[in-house]
CSV table of C-alpha atoms in Angstrom, one decimal:
chain,number,residue,atom,x,y,z
A,1,MET,CA,0.0,0.0,0.0
A,2,THR,CA,1.4,3.3,-1.2
A,3,THR,CA,1.0,6.4,0.9
A,4,GLN,CA,1.0,9.6,-1.1
A,5,LEU,CA,2.7,12.5,0.8
A,6,THR,CA,1.0,15.9,0.4
A,7,PRO,CA,3.5,18.8,0.3
A,8,PRO,CA,2.9,21.3,3.0
A,9,VAL,CA,0.9,24.3,2.0
A,10,GLU,CA,2.8,27.5,2.5
A,11,LYS,CA,0.8,30.1,4.5
A,12,ARG,CA,0.6,33.3,2.6
A,13,PRO,CA,1.2,36.5,4.5
A,14,ASP,CA,-1.7,38.7,5.0
A,15,THR,CA,-1.9,41.0,2.0
A,16,ALA,CA,-4.4,43.3,3.4
A,17,PRO,CA,-3.3,46.9,2.7
A,18,GLY,CA,-2.1,48.6,5.8
A,19,PRO,CA,-2.4,52.3,6.6
A,20,ALA,CA,-0.5,54.6,4.3
A,21,PRO,CA,2.7,56.1,5.7
A,22,GLY,CA,1.9,59.2,7.7
A,23,ALA,CA,-1.8,58.3,7.9
A,24,ARG,CA,-3.5,58.2,11.4
A,25,GLY,CA,-4.7,54.8,12.6
A,26,PRO,CA,-8.0,54.2,14.2
A,27,ARG,CA,-8.4,56.0,17.5
A,28,ARG,CA,-8.2,53.8,20.6
A,29,PRO,CA,-11.4,53.5,22.6
A,30,GLY,CA,-9.8,55.0,25.7
A,31,ALA,CA,-8.0,57.9,23.9
A,32,TRP,CA,-10.2,60.5,25.5
A,33,THR,CA,-9.9,59.1,29.1
A,34,PRO,CA,-6.9,61.3,30.1
A,35,TRP,CA,-8.8,64.4,28.9
A,36,LEU,CA,-11.7,63.5,31.0
A,37,TYR,CA,-9.5,63.4,34.1
A,38,LEU,CA,-8.0,66.7,33.2
A,39,LEU,CA,-11.3,68.4,32.4
A,40,PRO,CA,-12.1,69.6,36.0
A,41,ALA,CA,-8.6,71.2,36.3
A,42,LEU,CA,-8.9,72.8,32.8
A,43,VAL,CA,-12.3,74.2,33.8
A,44,VAL,CA,-11.0,75.7,37.0
A,45,LEU,CA,-7.8,77.1,35.3
A,46,GLY,CA,-10.0,78.5,32.5
A,47,ALA,CA,-12.3,80.3,35.0
A,48,LEU,CA,-9.3,81.7,37.0
A,49,LEU,CA,-7.1,82.7,34.1
A,50,VAL,CA,-9.0,83.2,30.9
A,51,TYR,CA,-11.5,85.8,32.1
A,52,PRO,CA,-8.9,87.9,34.0
A,53,VAL,CA,-6.6,87.9,31.0
A,54,TYR,CA,-9.6,88.9,28.8
A,55,GLN,CA,-10.4,91.8,31.1
A,56,LEU,CA,-6.8,92.9,31.3
A,57,GLY,CA,-6.5,93.0,27.5
A,58,LEU,CA,-9.9,94.8,27.2
A,59,ILE,CA,-9.1,97.5,29.7
A,60,SER,CA,-5.7,98.1,28.0
A,61,PHE,CA,-7.6,99.3,24.9
A,62,LEU,CA,-10.0,101.6,26.7
A,63,GLU,CA,-9.8,105.0,28.4
A,64,TYR,CA,-10.3,103.7,31.9
A,65,THR,CA,-9.5,106.0,34.8
A,66,GLN,CA,-11.0,106.7,38.2
A,67,ALA,CA,-14.0,108.5,36.6
A,68,GLN,CA,-14.9,105.3,34.7
A,69,VAL,CA,-14.4,103.2,37.8
A,70,SER,CA,-16.9,105.5,39.7
A,71,GLY,CA,-19.4,105.2,36.8
A,72,GLY,CA,-19.4,108.9,36.2
A,73,GLU,CA,-18.3,108.8,32.5
A,74,PRO,CA,-18.6,106.2,29.8
A,75,THR,CA,-15.5,104.4,28.7
A,76,SER,CA,-14.1,105.3,25.3
A,77,PHE,CA,-12.1,103.0,23.0
A,78,ARG,CA,-8.5,104.1,22.4
A,79,GLY,CA,-7.2,101.2,20.4
A,80,PHE,CA,-3.4,101.0,20.7
A,81,GLY,CA,-3.2,104.6,22.1
A,82,ASN,CA,-2.4,103.3,25.6
A,83,TYR,CA,0.5,101.2,24.2
A,84,ALA,CA,1.7,104.1,22.1
A,85,ALA,CA,1.8,106.3,25.2
A,86,LEU,CA,3.5,103.6,27.2
A,87,PHE,CA,6.2,102.9,24.6
A,88,SER,CA,6.9,106.6,24.1
A,89,ASP,CA,7.5,107.1,27.9
A,90,PRO,CA,11.3,106.9,28.6
A,91,GLN,CA,10.6,105.8,32.2
A,92,PHE,CA,8.9,102.6,30.9
A,93,TRP,CA,12.1,101.6,29.0
A,94,GLN,CA,14.2,102.4,32.0
A,95,VAL,CA,12.0,100.3,34.3
A,96,LEU,CA,12.0,97.4,31.7
A,97,LEU,CA,15.8,97.4,31.5
A,98,ALA,CA,16.1,97.5,35.3
A,99,THR,CA,13.6,94.6,35.5
A,100,VAL,CA,15.5,92.5,33.0
A,101,VAL,CA,18.9,93.1,34.6
A,102,PHE,CA,17.6,92.6,38.1
A,103,ALA,CA,15.7,89.4,37.2
A,104,ALA,CA,18.8,88.0,35.4
A,105,ALA,CA,21.0,88.7,38.5
A,106,CYS,CA,18.4,87.0,40.8
A,107,VAL,CA,18.2,84.0,38.5
A,108,VAL,CA,21.9,83.5,38.1
A,109,THR,CA,22.6,83.9,41.8
A,110,THR,CA,19.7,81.6,42.8
A,111,LEU,CA,20.9,78.9,40.5
A,112,ALA,CA,24.5,79.2,41.6
A,113,VAL,CA,23.5,79.0,45.3
A,114,GLY,CA,20.9,76.3,44.8
A,115,CYS,CA,23.2,74.0,42.7
A,116,ALA,CA,26.2,74.5,45.1
A,117,LEU,CA,24.1,73.5,48.1
A,118,ALA,CA,22.6,70.6,46.2
A,119,VAL,CA,26.1,69.3,45.6
A,120,LEU,CA,26.9,69.9,49.2
A,121,LEU,CA,24.0,67.8,50.3
A,122,THR,CA,25.5,64.8,48.5
A,123,ARG,CA,28.8,65.3,50.4
A,124,VAL,CA,27.6,65.6,54.0
A,125,ARG,CA,26.3,63.1,56.4
A,126,ALA,CA,22.7,62.4,57.2
A,127,LEU,CA,22.3,64.8,60.2
A,128,PRO,CA,23.8,67.9,58.6
A,129,ARG,CA,21.9,67.1,55.4
A,130,LEU,CA,18.6,67.0,57.4
A,131,VAL,CA,19.4,70.3,59.2
A,132,LEU,CA,20.2,72.1,55.9
A,133,MET,CA,17.1,70.7,54.3
A,134,MET,CA,14.8,71.8,57.1
A,135,ALA,CA,16.4,75.3,57.2
A,136,ALA,CA,16.0,75.7,53.5
A,137,LEU,CA,12.4,74.5,53.5
A,138,GLY,CA,11.7,76.9,56.4
A,139,ALA,CA,13.0,79.8,54.2
A,140,TRP,CA,11.0,78.6,51.3
A,141,ALA,CA,7.8,78.4,53.4
A,142,THR,CA,8.1,81.9,54.8
A,143,PRO,CA,5.6,84.3,53.3
A,144,ALA,CA,7.2,87.0,51.1
A,145,VAL,CA,5.8,89.9,53.2
A,146,THR,CA,7.2,88.3,56.4
A,147,GLY,CA,10.6,87.6,55.0
A,148,SER,CA,10.9,91.0,53.4
A,149,THR,CA,10.0,92.7,56.8
A,150,VAL,CA,12.6,90.6,58.6
A,151,TRP,CA,15.3,91.4,56.1
A,152,VAL,CA,14.5,95.1,56.4
A,153,PHE,CA,14.9,94.9,60.2
A,154,LEU,CA,18.2,92.9,59.9
A,155,PHE,CA,19.7,95.7,57.7
A,156,ASP,CA,18.1,98.6,59.5
A,157,PRO,CA,20.7,101.4,60.1
A,158,ASP,CA,19.5,102.0,63.6
A,159,PHE,CA,18.4,98.7,65.1
A,160,GLY,CA,19.6,96.0,62.7
A,161,PRO,CA,22.4,93.7,63.7
A,162,VAL,CA,24.1,93.5,60.3
A,163,ASN,CA,25.4,97.0,60.2
A,164,ARG,CA,26.8,96.5,63.7
A,165,LEU,CA,28.6,93.3,62.7
A,166,LEU,CA,30.0,94.8,59.6
A,167,GLY,CA,30.9,98.1,61.2
A,168,LEU,CA,28.8,100.2,58.8
A,169,GLY,CA,27.3,102.5,61.4
A,170,ASP,CA,24.1,104.2,60.2
A,171,PHE,CA,24.5,103.2,56.5
A,172,SER,CA,21.1,102.9,54.9
A,173,TRP,CA,20.8,100.1,52.5
A,174,THR,CA,17.5,101.3,51.0
A,175,TYR,CA,18.7,104.8,50.3
A,176,GLY,CA,21.0,104.1,47.4
A,177,ARG,CA,19.7,102.5,44.2
A,178,TYR,CA,22.2,99.7,43.9
A,179,SER,CA,22.4,98.9,47.6
A,180,ALA,CA,18.6,98.6,47.7
A,181,PHE,CA,18.6,96.3,44.7
A,182,ALA,CA,21.4,94.3,46.3
A,183,LEU,CA,19.4,93.9,49.5
A,184,VAL,CA,16.3,92.8,47.7
A,185,LEU,CA,18.4,90.4,45.7
A,186,LEU,CA,19.7,88.8,48.9
A,187,GLU,CA,16.1,88.3,50.1
A,188,VAL,CA,14.9,86.9,46.8
A,189,VAL,CA,17.8,84.4,46.7
A,190,TRP,CA,17.2,83.4,50.3
A,191,CYS,CA,13.5,82.5,49.7
A,192,SER,CA,14.1,81.0,46.2
A,193,PHE,CA,17.2,78.8,46.4
A,194,PRO,CA,15.5,76.0,48.3
A,195,PHE,CA,13.4,75.1,45.3
A,196,VAL,CA,16.5,74.8,43.1
A,197,MET,CA,18.4,73.0,45.8
A,198,VAL,CA,15.8,70.3,46.4
A,199,THR,CA,15.1,69.8,42.7
A,200,VAL,CA,18.7,69.6,41.6
A,201,TYR,CA,19.6,67.4,44.6
A,202,ALA,CA,16.8,64.9,43.6
A,203,GLY,CA,18.3,64.9,40.1
A,204,ILE,CA,21.8,64.3,41.3
A,205,ARG,CA,20.6,61.3,43.4
A,206,ALA,CA,19.1,59.9,40.2
A,207,VAL,CA,22.4,60.0,38.3
A,208,PRO,CA,23.7,56.4,37.9
A,209,THR,CA,26.6,55.8,40.2
A,210,GLU,CA,28.4,53.8,37.5
A,211,VAL,CA,28.8,57.0,35.5
A,212,LEU,CA,30.3,59.0,38.4
A,213,GLU,CA,32.6,56.1,39.2
A,214,ALA,CA,33.8,55.9,35.6
A,215,ALA,CA,34.6,59.7,35.7
A,216,ALA,CA,36.5,59.3,39.0
A,217,LEU,CA,38.6,56.4,37.5
A,218,ASP,CA,39.4,58.6,34.5
A,219,GLY,CA,40.9,61.1,37.0
A,220,ALA,CA,38.2,63.8,36.6
A,221,SER,CA,38.0,66.4,39.3
A,222,GLN,CA,34.8,67.2,41.1
A,223,TRP,CA,34.3,70.4,39.0
A,224,ARG,CA,35.1,68.5,35.8
A,225,THR,CA,32.7,65.7,36.7
A,226,TRP,CA,29.9,68.2,37.4
A,227,ARG,CA,30.5,70.2,34.2
A,228,SER,CA,31.0,67.3,31.8
A,229,VAL,CA,29.0,64.5,33.3
A,230,THR,CA,26.4,65.6,35.9
A,231,ALA,CA,25.3,68.8,34.3
A,232,PRO,CA,24.5,67.3,30.9
A,233,ILE,CA,22.4,64.6,32.5
A,234,LEU,CA,20.6,67.2,34.6
A,235,ARG,CA,20.0,69.5,31.7
A,236,PRO,CA,16.2,69.0,31.6
A,237,ILE,CA,15.9,69.7,35.3
A,238,LEU,CA,18.2,72.7,35.0
A,239,VAL,CA,16.0,74.1,32.2
A,240,VAL,CA,12.9,73.7,34.3
A,241,VAL,CA,14.3,75.5,37.4
A,242,THR,CA,15.8,78.2,35.2
A,243,ILE,CA,12.6,79.0,33.4
A,244,GLN,CA,10.5,78.9,36.6
A,245,SER,CA,13.1,81.2,38.3
A,246,ILE,CA,12.9,83.6,35.3
A,247,ILE,CA,9.1,83.8,35.6
A,248,TRP,CA,9.1,84.2,39.4
A,249,ASP,CA,11.8,86.9,39.4
A,250,PHE,CA,10.6,88.8,36.4
A,251,LYS,CA,7.2,89.4,37.9
A,252,LEU,CA,8.6,90.3,41.4
A,253,PHE,CA,6.4,92.6,43.4
A,254,THR,CA,6.2,92.0,47.1
A,255,GLN,CA,9.9,92.2,48.0
A,256,ILE,CA,10.5,95.4,46.0
A,257,TYR,CA,7.3,97.0,47.3
A,258,VAL,CA,7.9,96.2,51.0
A,259,MET,CA,11.7,96.6,51.2
A,260,THR,CA,12.0,99.8,49.1
A,261,ASN,CA,8.7,101.4,50.4
A,262,GLY,CA,6.9,101.2,47.0
A,263,GLY,CA,9.8,101.5,44.6
A,264,GLY,CA,12.5,103.4,46.3
A,265,ILE,CA,13.3,107.1,46.4
A,266,ALA,CA,11.9,108.9,43.3
A,267,GLY,CA,11.1,105.5,41.8
A,268,GLN,CA,14.8,104.4,41.5
A,269,ASN,CA,14.0,100.8,42.4
A,270,LEU,CA,11.0,100.3,40.2
A,271,VAL,CA,10.3,97.0,38.4
A,272,LEU,CA,7.5,96.4,35.9
A,273,ASN,CA,5.1,94.9,38.4
A,274,VAL,CA,5.5,97.8,40.9
A,275,TYR,CA,5.4,100.3,38.0
A,276,ALA,CA,2.1,98.8,36.8
A,277,TYR,CA,0.7,99.0,40.3
A,278,GLN,CA,1.7,102.7,40.6
A,279,LYS,CA,0.2,103.5,37.3
A,280,ALA,CA,-3.1,101.7,37.9
A,281,PHE,CA,-3.8,102.4,41.6
A,282,ALA,CA,-1.6,105.3,42.6
A,283,SER,CA,-2.2,107.4,39.5
A,284,SER,CA,-5.7,105.9,38.6
A,285,GLN,CA,-4.4,105.2,35.1
A,286,TYR,CA,-5.9,101.7,34.9
A,287,SER,CA,-5.5,101.5,31.2
A,288,LEU,CA,-1.8,102.1,31.3
A,289,GLY,CA,-1.4,99.6,34.2
A,290,SER,CA,-3.3,97.0,32.2
A,291,ALA,CA,-1.1,97.7,29.1
A,292,ILE,CA,2.0,97.1,31.3
A,293,GLY,CA,0.4,93.8,32.4
A,294,VAL,CA,-0.2,92.7,28.9
A,295,VAL,CA,3.4,93.5,27.9
A,296,MET,CA,4.6,91.4,30.9
A,297,LEU,CA,2.3,88.6,29.9
A,298,LEU,CA,3.6,88.6,26.3
A,299,ILE,CA,7.3,88.5,27.5
A,300,LEU,CA,6.6,85.6,29.9
A,301,LEU,CA,4.7,83.8,27.2
A,302,ALA,CA,7.7,84.2,24.9
A,303,VAL,CA,9.9,82.7,27.6
A,304,THR,CA,7.5,79.8,28.1
A,305,LEU,CA,7.4,79.1,24.4
A,306,ALA,CA,11.2,79.1,24.3
A,307,TYR,CA,11.2,76.6,27.2
A,308,LEU,CA,8.8,74.3,25.3
A,309,ARG,CA,11.0,74.6,22.3
A,310,LEU,CA,14.0,73.6,24.3
A,311,LEU,CA,12.1,70.6,25.7
A,312,ARG,CA,11.2,69.5,22.1
A,313,ARG,CA,14.8,69.7,21.0
A,314,GLN,CA,15.9,67.6,23.9
A,315,GLY,CA,13.3,64.9,23.0
A,316,GLU,CA,11.0,65.5,25.9
A,317,GLU,CA,7.5,64.2,25.5
A,318,LEU,CA,5.2,67.2,26.0
């Protein structure tokens, strides 16, 4: 009896046409689930941010003074007249330049102090590390008004202990323009460096120890290890803390207002936020104050967009 062997049948691959390159596939059933979780927060943020920004922009295009606030006269549309008056004012450009320079000094000093202390936290034992962390968090948790008042007392020419320790006599820190800015800068760094320190310290602890050991075996110094190994790994974290520090320091108000008594002698220590406050509430020029607020919003928006662009370049998933 002869058995006929049947050759195996080759299984043909599925020849069904797939999606064209670049075409979007079918949406997954749960694709909208994350947006449903984010919806309550988006509604709250929209109610708290969109309407105030709309009102800010609207008032900046109107003739809005104390007469309009009291309801005595109707508002009139000025278009870009308020912005033209603002940009033609030399004081605005002086205040803008002072704000940019002062914010840059605050950001650089805060990053330097925060990063240095973050590295120090990795070199000390547990107990000194705990003490330093608690002291830094205490400075971070102090309200801006309270911290500014304490710093003014510390540097007071009559009762402050700093002048006595330094032998400065009755030297007034808030009288001169640069000394007042320096005093405010110290307070801003004091209350801002803990955020940088804690964030960078967490990033350093996440750096693989094998990389640091390899750098040590190659004979790299601590500074070279930080500059060539640790800093590139921490670049996304450094970008985040830098952008947030820029936003915080650029819109500084409380420290300047409290420590220089509303902007210093003859407005020598004005920044944009205090300048807008003076225009809106001290001079009752609410339209000009709103225009300054819009300009600040656009500058910070540009900084934020630059931050997002940097994240895209670094391959971060937004």
